[in-house]
XYZ file of C-alpha atoms in Angstrom:
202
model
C 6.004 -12.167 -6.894
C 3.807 -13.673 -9.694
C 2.817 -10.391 -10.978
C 0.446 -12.388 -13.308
C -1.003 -14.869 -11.295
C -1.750 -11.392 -8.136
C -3.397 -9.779 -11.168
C -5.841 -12.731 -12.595
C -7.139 -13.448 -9.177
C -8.312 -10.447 -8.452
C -9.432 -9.719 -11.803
C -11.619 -12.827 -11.413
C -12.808 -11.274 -8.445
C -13.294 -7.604 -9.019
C -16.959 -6.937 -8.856
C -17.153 -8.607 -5.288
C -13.911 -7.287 -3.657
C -15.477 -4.020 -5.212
C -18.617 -4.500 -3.039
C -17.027 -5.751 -0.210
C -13.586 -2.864 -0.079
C -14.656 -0.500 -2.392
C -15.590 2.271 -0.381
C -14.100 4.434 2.703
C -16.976 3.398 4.549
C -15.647 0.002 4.957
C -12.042 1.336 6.169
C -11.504 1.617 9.908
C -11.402 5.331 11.250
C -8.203 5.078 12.742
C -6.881 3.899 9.368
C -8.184 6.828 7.647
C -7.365 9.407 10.097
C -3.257 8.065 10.056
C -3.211 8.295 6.019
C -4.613 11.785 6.325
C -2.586 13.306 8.768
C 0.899 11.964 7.222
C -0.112 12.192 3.453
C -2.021 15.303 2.975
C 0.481 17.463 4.486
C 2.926 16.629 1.889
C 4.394 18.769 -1.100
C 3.854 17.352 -4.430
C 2.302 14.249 -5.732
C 1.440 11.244 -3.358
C 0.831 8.047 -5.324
C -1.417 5.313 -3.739
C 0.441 2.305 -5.189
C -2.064 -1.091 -5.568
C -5.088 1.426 -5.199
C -7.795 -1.250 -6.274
C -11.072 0.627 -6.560
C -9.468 3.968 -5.599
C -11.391 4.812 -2.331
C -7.844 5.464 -0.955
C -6.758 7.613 -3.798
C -10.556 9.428 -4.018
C -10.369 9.831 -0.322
C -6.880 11.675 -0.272
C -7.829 13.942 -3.293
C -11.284 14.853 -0.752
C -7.951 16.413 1.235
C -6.461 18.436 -1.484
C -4.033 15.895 -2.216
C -2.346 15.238 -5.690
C -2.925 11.610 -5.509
C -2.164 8.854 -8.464
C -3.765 5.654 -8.373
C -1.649 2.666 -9.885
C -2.954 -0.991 -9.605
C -2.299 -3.685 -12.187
C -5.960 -5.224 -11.929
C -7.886 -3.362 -15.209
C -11.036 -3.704 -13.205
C -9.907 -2.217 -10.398
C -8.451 1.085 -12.659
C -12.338 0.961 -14.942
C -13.955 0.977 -11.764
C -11.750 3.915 -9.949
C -12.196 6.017 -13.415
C -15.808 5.397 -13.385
C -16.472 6.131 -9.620
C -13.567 8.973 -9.332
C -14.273 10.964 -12.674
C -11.910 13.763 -11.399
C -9.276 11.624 -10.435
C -5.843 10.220 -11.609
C -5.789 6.379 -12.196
C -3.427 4.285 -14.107
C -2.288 0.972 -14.678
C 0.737 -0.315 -13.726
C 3.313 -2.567 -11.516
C 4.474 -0.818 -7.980
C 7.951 -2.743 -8.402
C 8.552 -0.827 -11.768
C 7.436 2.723 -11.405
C 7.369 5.234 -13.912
C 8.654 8.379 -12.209
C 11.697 9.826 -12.193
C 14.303 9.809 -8.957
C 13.172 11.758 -5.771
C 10.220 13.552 -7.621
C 7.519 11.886 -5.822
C 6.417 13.442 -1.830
C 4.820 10.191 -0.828
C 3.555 6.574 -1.306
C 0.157 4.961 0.197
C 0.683 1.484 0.276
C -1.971 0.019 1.873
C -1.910 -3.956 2.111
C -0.650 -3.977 -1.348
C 2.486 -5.677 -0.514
C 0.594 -8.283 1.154
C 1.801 -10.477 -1.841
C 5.338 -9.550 -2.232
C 7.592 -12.794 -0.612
C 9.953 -11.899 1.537
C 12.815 -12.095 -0.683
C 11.372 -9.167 -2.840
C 10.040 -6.646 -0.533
C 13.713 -4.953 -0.219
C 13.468 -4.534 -3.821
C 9.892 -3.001 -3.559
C 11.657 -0.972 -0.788
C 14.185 0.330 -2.914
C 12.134 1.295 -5.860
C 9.938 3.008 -3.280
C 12.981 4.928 -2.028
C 14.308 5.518 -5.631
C 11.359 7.765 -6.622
C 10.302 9.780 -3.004
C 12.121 13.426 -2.440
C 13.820 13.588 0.236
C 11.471 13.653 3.327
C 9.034 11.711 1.267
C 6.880 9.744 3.661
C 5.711 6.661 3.229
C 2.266 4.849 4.946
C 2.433 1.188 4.943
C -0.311 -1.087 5.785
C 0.185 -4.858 6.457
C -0.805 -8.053 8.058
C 0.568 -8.344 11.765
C 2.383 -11.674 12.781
C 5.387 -13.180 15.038
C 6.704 -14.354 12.460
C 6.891 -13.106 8.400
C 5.129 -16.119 6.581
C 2.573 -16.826 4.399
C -0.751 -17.218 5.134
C -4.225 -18.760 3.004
C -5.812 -15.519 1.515
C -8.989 -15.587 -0.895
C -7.096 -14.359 -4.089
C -3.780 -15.711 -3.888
C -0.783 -16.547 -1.568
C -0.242 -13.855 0.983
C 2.201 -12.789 3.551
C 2.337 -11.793 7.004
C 5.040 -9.270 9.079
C 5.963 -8.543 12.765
C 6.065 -4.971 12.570
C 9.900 -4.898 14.002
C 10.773 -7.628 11.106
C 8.960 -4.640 8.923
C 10.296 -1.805 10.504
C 13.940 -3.024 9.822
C 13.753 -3.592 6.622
C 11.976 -0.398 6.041
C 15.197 1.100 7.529
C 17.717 -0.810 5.573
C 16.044 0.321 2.382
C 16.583 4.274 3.844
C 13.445 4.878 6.048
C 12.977 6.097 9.479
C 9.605 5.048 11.062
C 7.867 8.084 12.574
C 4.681 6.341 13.531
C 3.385 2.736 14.055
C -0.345 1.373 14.520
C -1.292 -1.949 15.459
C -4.422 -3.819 16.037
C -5.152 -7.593 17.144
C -7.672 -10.145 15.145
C -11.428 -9.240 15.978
C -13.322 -12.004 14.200
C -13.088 -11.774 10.719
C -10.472 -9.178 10.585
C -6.739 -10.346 10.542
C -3.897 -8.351 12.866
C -3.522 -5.274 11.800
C -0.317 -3.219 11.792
C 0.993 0.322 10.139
C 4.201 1.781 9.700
C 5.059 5.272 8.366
C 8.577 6.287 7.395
C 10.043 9.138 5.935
C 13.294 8.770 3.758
C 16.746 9.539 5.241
C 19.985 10.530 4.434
C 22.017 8.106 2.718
């Protein structure tokens, strides 16, 4: 991924993808209700990795969660201090995490590897893997598709996933999928799909 080029188109962007997806109220119910029932169950810190304007992260500390929110886009982290006062934002990369091994309980990453090519989301994977405990769950949301490929997205080149092409690579990086969404196109909303995974034996 060209971490820089991801980073100065939404920064160019910022104050309208703020109006547009800055709030919860603009997140789909079913959407809401899946991150909340896998994520605030879990022991220890979550973090909510490409967290934008931190409606994700602010919503999961509304459930008593211990919830970090990382993006790269400095607009996105001003904006998510500014609207979250009492919450835990910080910039930096979700490929390079700074946390130790297996001392994380889970990892939000909702359409924030949308951007990732194929060839690096096992590496994402991995570094995802590195720092959960074990049982650490992760909730993924992605584009839906028959085939992974990219697609023309406002910002910059992004990718699409069938959720089995997803699924298995979630696996070979040392998940188990526990739960799946998926919902089709409706007008101006692309296919939809969620996985969640918790970590496995090795």
């Amino acid at each position: 991924m060209d971490s820089e080029r991801v980073r100065d188109g939404y920064s160019a962007v910022a104050g309208l993808y703020i109006e547009l997806f800055g709030s919860t109220a603009q997140v789909h119910a079913d959407d809401l209700a899946l991150i909340g029932r896998h994520l605030s169950i879990r022991p220890g810190r979550v973090l909510d990795l490409g967290c934008g304007p931190g409606h994700l992260t602010g919503h999961l500390r509304s459930l008593g969660v211990d919830a970090t929110g990382i993006d790269m886009v400095p607009e996105f982290i001003a904006h998510a201090r500014a609207a979250h006062p009492d919450g835990d934002y910080r910039l930096g990369s979700m490929t390079a995490l700074d946390a130790g091994d297996h001392t994380i309980g889970g990892i939000l990453a909702w359409y924030s590897l949308i951007h990732l090519p194929p060839p690096d989301l096992d590496g994402a994977l991995a570094e995802f893997r590195r720092v959960l405990a074990p049982g650490g769950t992760l909730v993924a949301g992605f584009v839906d598709g028959d085939v992974a490929g990219p697609f023309d997205h406002k910002v910059t080149t992004a990718y699409r996933w069938p959720a089995d092409e997803f699924s298995e690579r979630l696996r070979g990086a040392g998940f188990i999928e526990v739960e799946r969404g998926r919902r089709p196109a409706d007008g101006a909303n692309r296919p939809h799909a969620a996985i969640v995974a918790v970590t496995r034996e090795r």
